[in-house]
């Protein structure tokens, strides 16, 4: 299965990269853009056919390596 | 509307960050993980109700600022 993990800073944590993108877009004339957040996406193949097991495994990867759960939240999608 | 842009390195372009995550996951015991790619996600609010216009606007932002189209591809989702 193909797993997709999206990691974002939690609401309330200052997203400086998002702020930078926002002011760059404003500077280029897109003034109607607001609340920009920048996150990262990690996609990978996982040799597992059982959806439940796969999800548990990806969740463990997020908690241990892919996300810093103090300041970041994550979303898992399996396809 | 809320726009979500996903930017990934094009296939064939070496993804060093992906390779680093892959070897870290292997090192932690997840040997069944393969083909890791790391990309970025940019989410923002756009004050536009027309879907077609909104999509064209976000596409222009990608071409001009959000993605380096020489080495990166992007996907747009509007919600």
PDB file of C-alpha atoms in Angstrom:
ATOM      1  CA  UNK A   1       0.000   0.000   0.000  1.00  0.00           C
ATOM      2  CA  UNK A   2       0.984   3.605  -0.528  1.00  0.00           C
ATOM      3  CA  UNK A   3       0.966   5.675   2.651  1.00  0.00           C
ATOM      4  CA  UNK A   4       0.776   9.449   2.753  1.00  0.00           C
ATOM      5  CA  UNK A   5       1.541  11.351   5.932  1.00  0.00           C
ATOM      6  CA  UNK A   6       0.900  15.069   6.237  1.00  0.00           C
ATOM      7  CA  UNK A   7       2.618  16.917   9.049  1.00  0.00           C
ATOM      8  CA  UNK A   8       1.575  20.427  10.065  1.00  0.00           C
ATOM      9  CA  UNK A   9       2.454  22.717  12.928  1.00  0.00           C
ATOM     10  CA  UNK A  10      -0.352  22.692  15.503  1.00  0.00           C
ATOM     11  CA  UNK A  11      -2.724  25.665  15.496  1.00  0.00           C
ATOM     12  CA  UNK A  12      -1.250  28.302  17.791  1.00  0.00           C
ATOM     13  CA  UNK A  13       2.341  27.432  16.939  1.00  0.00           C
ATOM     14  CA  UNK A  14       3.831  30.265  14.877  1.00  0.00           C
ATOM     15  CA  UNK A  15       4.393  29.075  11.301  1.00  0.00           C
ATOM     16  CA  UNK A  16       7.189  31.373  10.097  1.00  0.00           C
ATOM     17  CA  UNK A  17       7.452  29.637   6.727  1.00  0.00           C
ATOM     18  CA  UNK A  18       3.730  30.132   6.222  1.00  0.00           C
ATOM     19  CA  UNK A  19       4.041  33.814   7.143  1.00  0.00           C
ATOM     20  CA  UNK A  20       6.893  34.212   4.651  1.00  0.00           C
ATOM     21  CA  UNK A  21       4.889  32.587   1.836  1.00  0.00           C
ATOM     22  CA  UNK A  22       1.879  34.733   2.748  1.00  0.00           C
ATOM     23  CA  UNK A  23       3.784  38.007   2.545  1.00  0.00           C
ATOM     24  CA  UNK A  24       5.459  36.898  -0.701  1.00  0.00           C
ATOM     25  CA  UNK A  25       2.033  36.156  -2.230  1.00  0.00           C
ATOM     26  CA  UNK A  26       0.708  39.503  -1.007  1.00  0.00           C
ATOM     27  CA  UNK A  27       3.746  41.203  -2.490  1.00  0.00           C
ATOM     28  CA  UNK A  28       3.058  39.558  -5.848  1.00  0.00           C
ATOM     29  CA  UNK A  29      -0.468  40.987  -5.858  1.00  0.00           C
ATOM     30  CA  UNK A  30      -2.495  38.107  -4.388  1.00  0.00           C
ATOM     31  CA  UNK A  31      -3.928  40.129  -1.518  1.00  0.00           C
ATOM     32  CA  UNK A  32      -6.916  37.816  -1.005  1.00  0.00           C
ATOM     33  CA  UNK A  33      -4.750  35.018   0.374  1.00  0.00           C
ATOM     34  CA  UNK A  34      -4.949  34.426   4.127  1.00  0.00           C
ATOM     35  CA  UNK A  35      -3.970  31.937   6.870  1.00  0.00           C
ATOM     36  CA  UNK A  36      -1.127  30.270   4.984  1.00  0.00           C
ATOM     37  CA  UNK A  37       0.299  27.158   6.651  1.00  0.00           C
ATOM     38  CA  UNK A  38       3.234  25.203   5.292  1.00  0.00           C
ATOM     39  CA  UNK A  39       3.626  21.559   6.163  1.00  0.00           C
ATOM     40  CA  UNK A  40       5.447  18.533   4.880  1.00  0.00           C
ATOM     41  CA  UNK A  41       4.196  15.426   3.163  1.00  0.00           C
ATOM     42  CA  UNK A  42       5.919  12.055   3.368  1.00  0.00           C
ATOM     43  CA  UNK A  43       4.820   9.397   0.868  1.00  0.00           C
ATOM     44  CA  UNK A  44       6.069   5.836   0.833  1.00  0.00           C
ATOM     45  CA  UNK A  45       5.300   2.258  -0.133  1.00  0.00           C
ATOM     46  CA  UNK A  46       4.620  -0.129   2.729  1.00  0.00           C
ATOM     47  CA  UNK A  47       4.670  -3.884   2.112  1.00  0.00           C
ATOM     48  CA  UNK A  48       1.526  -4.589   4.126  1.00  0.00           C
ATOM     49  CA  UNK A  49      -1.874  -5.619   2.803  1.00  0.00           C
ATOM     50  CA  UNK A  50      -3.873  -5.420   6.050  1.00  0.00           C
ATOM     51  CA  UNK A  51      -5.246  -1.884   6.328  1.00  0.00           C
ATOM     52  CA  UNK A  52      -5.587  -1.865  10.127  1.00  0.00           C
ATOM     53  CA  UNK A  53      -2.071  -3.194  10.682  1.00  0.00           C
ATOM     54  CA  UNK A  54      -0.702  -0.763   8.109  1.00  0.00           C
ATOM     55  CA  UNK A  55      -2.372   2.198   9.766  1.00  0.00           C
ATOM     56  CA  UNK A  56      -1.051   1.207  13.188  1.00  0.00           C
ATOM     57  CA  UNK A  57       2.435   0.851  11.758  1.00  0.00           C
ATOM     58  CA  UNK A  58       2.366   4.268  10.037  1.00  0.00           C
ATOM     59  CA  UNK A  59       1.003   5.837  13.239  1.00  0.00           C
ATOM     60  CA  UNK A  60       3.971   4.408  15.164  1.00  0.00           C
ATOM     61  CA  UNK A  61       6.362   5.850  12.539  1.00  0.00           C
ATOM     62  CA  UNK A  62       4.756   9.283  12.964  1.00  0.00           C
ATOM     63  CA  UNK A  63       4.984   9.204  16.745  1.00  0.00           C
ATOM     64  CA  UNK A  64       8.573   8.018  16.694  1.00  0.00           C
ATOM     65  CA  UNK A  65      10.160   9.794  13.747  1.00  0.00           C
ATOM     66  CA  UNK A  66       8.038  11.635  11.210  1.00  0.00           C
ATOM     67  CA  UNK A  67       6.326  14.196  13.436  1.00  0.00           C
ATOM     68  CA  UNK A  68       7.374  16.112  16.515  1.00  0.00           C
ATOM     69  CA  UNK A  69       4.097  15.642  18.376  1.00  0.00           C
ATOM     70  CA  UNK A  70       4.852  18.438  20.847  1.00  0.00           C
ATOM     71  CA  UNK A  71       4.372  21.068  18.157  1.00  0.00           C
ATOM     72  CA  UNK A  72       3.150  19.123  15.114  1.00  0.00           C
ATOM     73  CA  UNK A  73       0.005  17.209  14.221  1.00  0.00           C
ATOM     74  CA  UNK A  74      -0.245  14.611  11.472  1.00  0.00           C
ATOM     75  CA  UNK A  75      -2.814  13.061   9.141  1.00  0.00           C
ATOM     76  CA  UNK A  76      -2.462   9.584   7.647  1.00  0.00           C
ATOM     77  CA  UNK A  77      -3.954   8.504   4.324  1.00  0.00           C
ATOM     78  CA  UNK A  78      -3.603   4.986   2.952  1.00  0.00           C
ATOM     79  CA  UNK A  79      -4.239   4.081  -0.668  1.00  0.00           C
TER      80      UNK A  79
ATOM     81  CA  UNK B   1     -12.318  28.548  -0.273  1.00  0.00           C
ATOM     82  CA  UNK B   2      -9.448  26.589   1.255  1.00  0.00           C
ATOM     83  CA  UNK B   3      -6.714  25.701  -1.216  1.00  0.00           C
ATOM     84  CA  UNK B   4      -4.174  22.953  -0.706  1.00  0.00           C
ATOM     85  CA  UNK B   5      -1.078  22.725  -2.872  1.00  0.00           C
ATOM     86  CA  UNK B   6       1.240  19.732  -2.741  1.00  0.00           C
ATOM     87  CA  UNK B   7       4.699  20.136  -4.171  1.00  0.00           C
ATOM     88  CA  UNK B   8       6.925  17.147  -4.879  1.00  0.00           C
ATOM     89  CA  UNK B   9      10.229  16.668  -6.634  1.00  0.00           C
ATOM     90  CA  UNK B  10       9.640  15.214 -10.103  1.00  0.00           C
ATOM     91  CA  UNK B  11      10.300  11.503 -10.560  1.00  0.00           C
ATOM     92  CA  UNK B  12      13.951  11.100 -11.488  1.00  0.00           C
ATOM     93  CA  UNK B  13      15.112  14.027  -9.383  1.00  0.00           C
ATOM     94  CA  UNK B  14      17.077  12.686  -6.406  1.00  0.00           C
ATOM     95  CA  UNK B  15      15.096  13.250  -3.209  1.00  0.00           C
ATOM     96  CA  UNK B  16      17.827  13.358  -0.551  1.00  0.00           C
ATOM     97  CA  UNK B  17      15.380  14.148   2.238  1.00  0.00           C
ATOM     98  CA  UNK B  18      13.303  11.122   1.225  1.00  0.00           C
ATOM     99  CA  UNK B  19      16.403   8.923   1.203  1.00  0.00           C
ATOM    100  CA  UNK B  20      17.322  10.171   4.689  1.00  0.00           C
ATOM    101  CA  UNK B  21      13.845   9.413   6.054  1.00  0.00           C
ATOM    102  CA  UNK B  22      13.933   5.990   4.372  1.00  0.00           C
ATOM    103  CA  UNK B  23      17.223   4.982   5.953  1.00  0.00           C
ATOM    104  CA  UNK B  24      16.080   6.332   9.337  1.00  0.00           C
ATOM    105  CA  UNK B  25      12.918   4.202   9.129  1.00  0.00           C
ATOM    106  CA  UNK B  26      14.965   1.163   8.094  1.00  0.00           C
ATOM    107  CA  UNK B  27      17.297   1.816  11.005  1.00  0.00           C
ATOM    108  CA  UNK B  28      14.343   1.866  13.406  1.00  0.00           C
ATOM    109  CA  UNK B  29      13.229  -1.561  12.193  1.00  0.00           C
ATOM    110  CA  UNK B  30      10.681  -0.676   9.515  1.00  0.00           C
ATOM    111  CA  UNK B  31      12.429  -2.554   6.731  1.00  0.00           C
ATOM    112  CA  UNK B  32       9.283  -2.908   4.597  1.00  0.00           C
ATOM    113  CA  UNK B  33       9.219   0.799   3.765  1.00  0.00           C
ATOM    114  CA  UNK B  34      10.249   1.740   0.238  1.00  0.00           C
ATOM    115  CA  UNK B  35      10.274   4.660  -2.242  1.00  0.00           C
ATOM    116  CA  UNK B  36      10.015   7.461   0.319  1.00  0.00           C
ATOM    117  CA  UNK B  37       9.391  10.916  -1.136  1.00  0.00           C
ATOM    118  CA  UNK B  38       9.230  14.077   0.930  1.00  0.00           C
ATOM    119  CA  UNK B  39       7.299  17.065  -0.345  1.00  0.00           C
ATOM    120  CA  UNK B  40       5.745  20.196   1.014  1.00  0.00           C
ATOM    121  CA  UNK B  41       2.135  21.195   1.444  1.00  0.00           C
ATOM    122  CA  UNK B  42       0.908  24.778   1.374  1.00  0.00           C
ATOM    123  CA  UNK B  43      -2.613  25.425   2.652  1.00  0.00           C
ATOM    124  CA  UNK B  44      -4.360  28.781   2.579  1.00  0.00           C
ATOM    125  CA  UNK B  45      -7.685  30.574   2.457  1.00  0.00           C
ATOM    126  CA  UNK B  46      -8.533  32.295  -0.802  1.00  0.00           C
ATOM    127  CA  UNK B  47     -11.344  34.854  -0.907  1.00  0.00           C
ATOM    128  CA  UNK B  48     -12.839  33.548  -4.150  1.00  0.00           C
ATOM    129  CA  UNK B  49     -16.116  31.690  -4.593  1.00  0.00           C
ATOM    130  CA  UNK B  50     -15.802  30.767  -8.286  1.00  0.00           C
ATOM    131  CA  UNK B  51     -14.054  27.393  -8.471  1.00  0.00           C
ATOM    132  CA  UNK B  52     -12.663  27.844 -11.990  1.00  0.00           C
ATOM    133  CA  UNK B  53     -11.256  31.293 -11.242  1.00  0.00           C
ATOM    134  CA  UNK B  54      -9.854  30.080  -7.930  1.00  0.00           C
ATOM    135  CA  UNK B  55      -8.106  27.138  -9.578  1.00  0.00           C
ATOM    136  CA  UNK B  56      -6.575  29.380 -12.247  1.00  0.00           C
ATOM    137  CA  UNK B  57      -5.352  31.767  -9.557  1.00  0.00           C
ATOM    138  CA  UNK B  58      -3.770  29.016  -7.454  1.00  0.00           C
ATOM    139  CA  UNK B  59      -2.144  27.566 -10.593  1.00  0.00           C
ATOM    140  CA  UNK B  60      -0.582  30.963 -11.305  1.00  0.00           C
ATOM    141  CA  UNK B  61       0.739  31.119  -7.712  1.00  0.00           C
ATOM    142  CA  UNK B  62       2.325  27.680  -8.146  1.00  0.00           C
ATOM    143  CA  UNK B  63       3.990  28.588 -11.431  1.00  0.00           C
ATOM    144  CA  UNK B  64       5.273  31.898 -10.100  1.00  0.00           C
ATOM    145  CA  UNK B  65       6.203  31.189  -6.477  1.00  0.00           C
ATOM    146  CA  UNK B  66       5.153  27.973  -4.784  1.00  0.00           C
ATOM    147  CA  UNK B  67       6.850  25.403  -7.018  1.00  0.00           C
ATOM    148  CA  UNK B  68      10.082  25.334  -8.965  1.00  0.00           C
ATOM    149  CA  UNK B  69       8.614  23.760 -12.090  1.00  0.00           C
ATOM    150  CA  UNK B  70      12.013  22.766 -13.455  1.00  0.00           C
ATOM    151  CA  UNK B  71      12.402  20.101 -10.782  1.00  0.00           C
ATOM    152  CA  UNK B  72       9.086  20.068  -8.954  1.00  0.00           C
ATOM    153  CA  UNK B  73       5.529  19.079  -9.824  1.00  0.00           C
ATOM    154  CA  UNK B  74       2.429  20.203  -7.952  1.00  0.00           C
ATOM    155  CA  UNK B  75      -1.136  19.098  -7.252  1.00  0.00           C
ATOM    156  CA  UNK B  76      -3.952  21.515  -6.388  1.00  0.00           C
ATOM    157  CA  UNK B  77      -6.965  20.633  -4.250  1.00  0.00           C
ATOM    158  CA  UNK B  78      -9.761  23.097  -3.518  1.00  0.00           C
ATOM    159  CA  UNK B  79     -12.284  22.631  -0.716  1.00  0.00           C
TER     160      UNK B  79
END
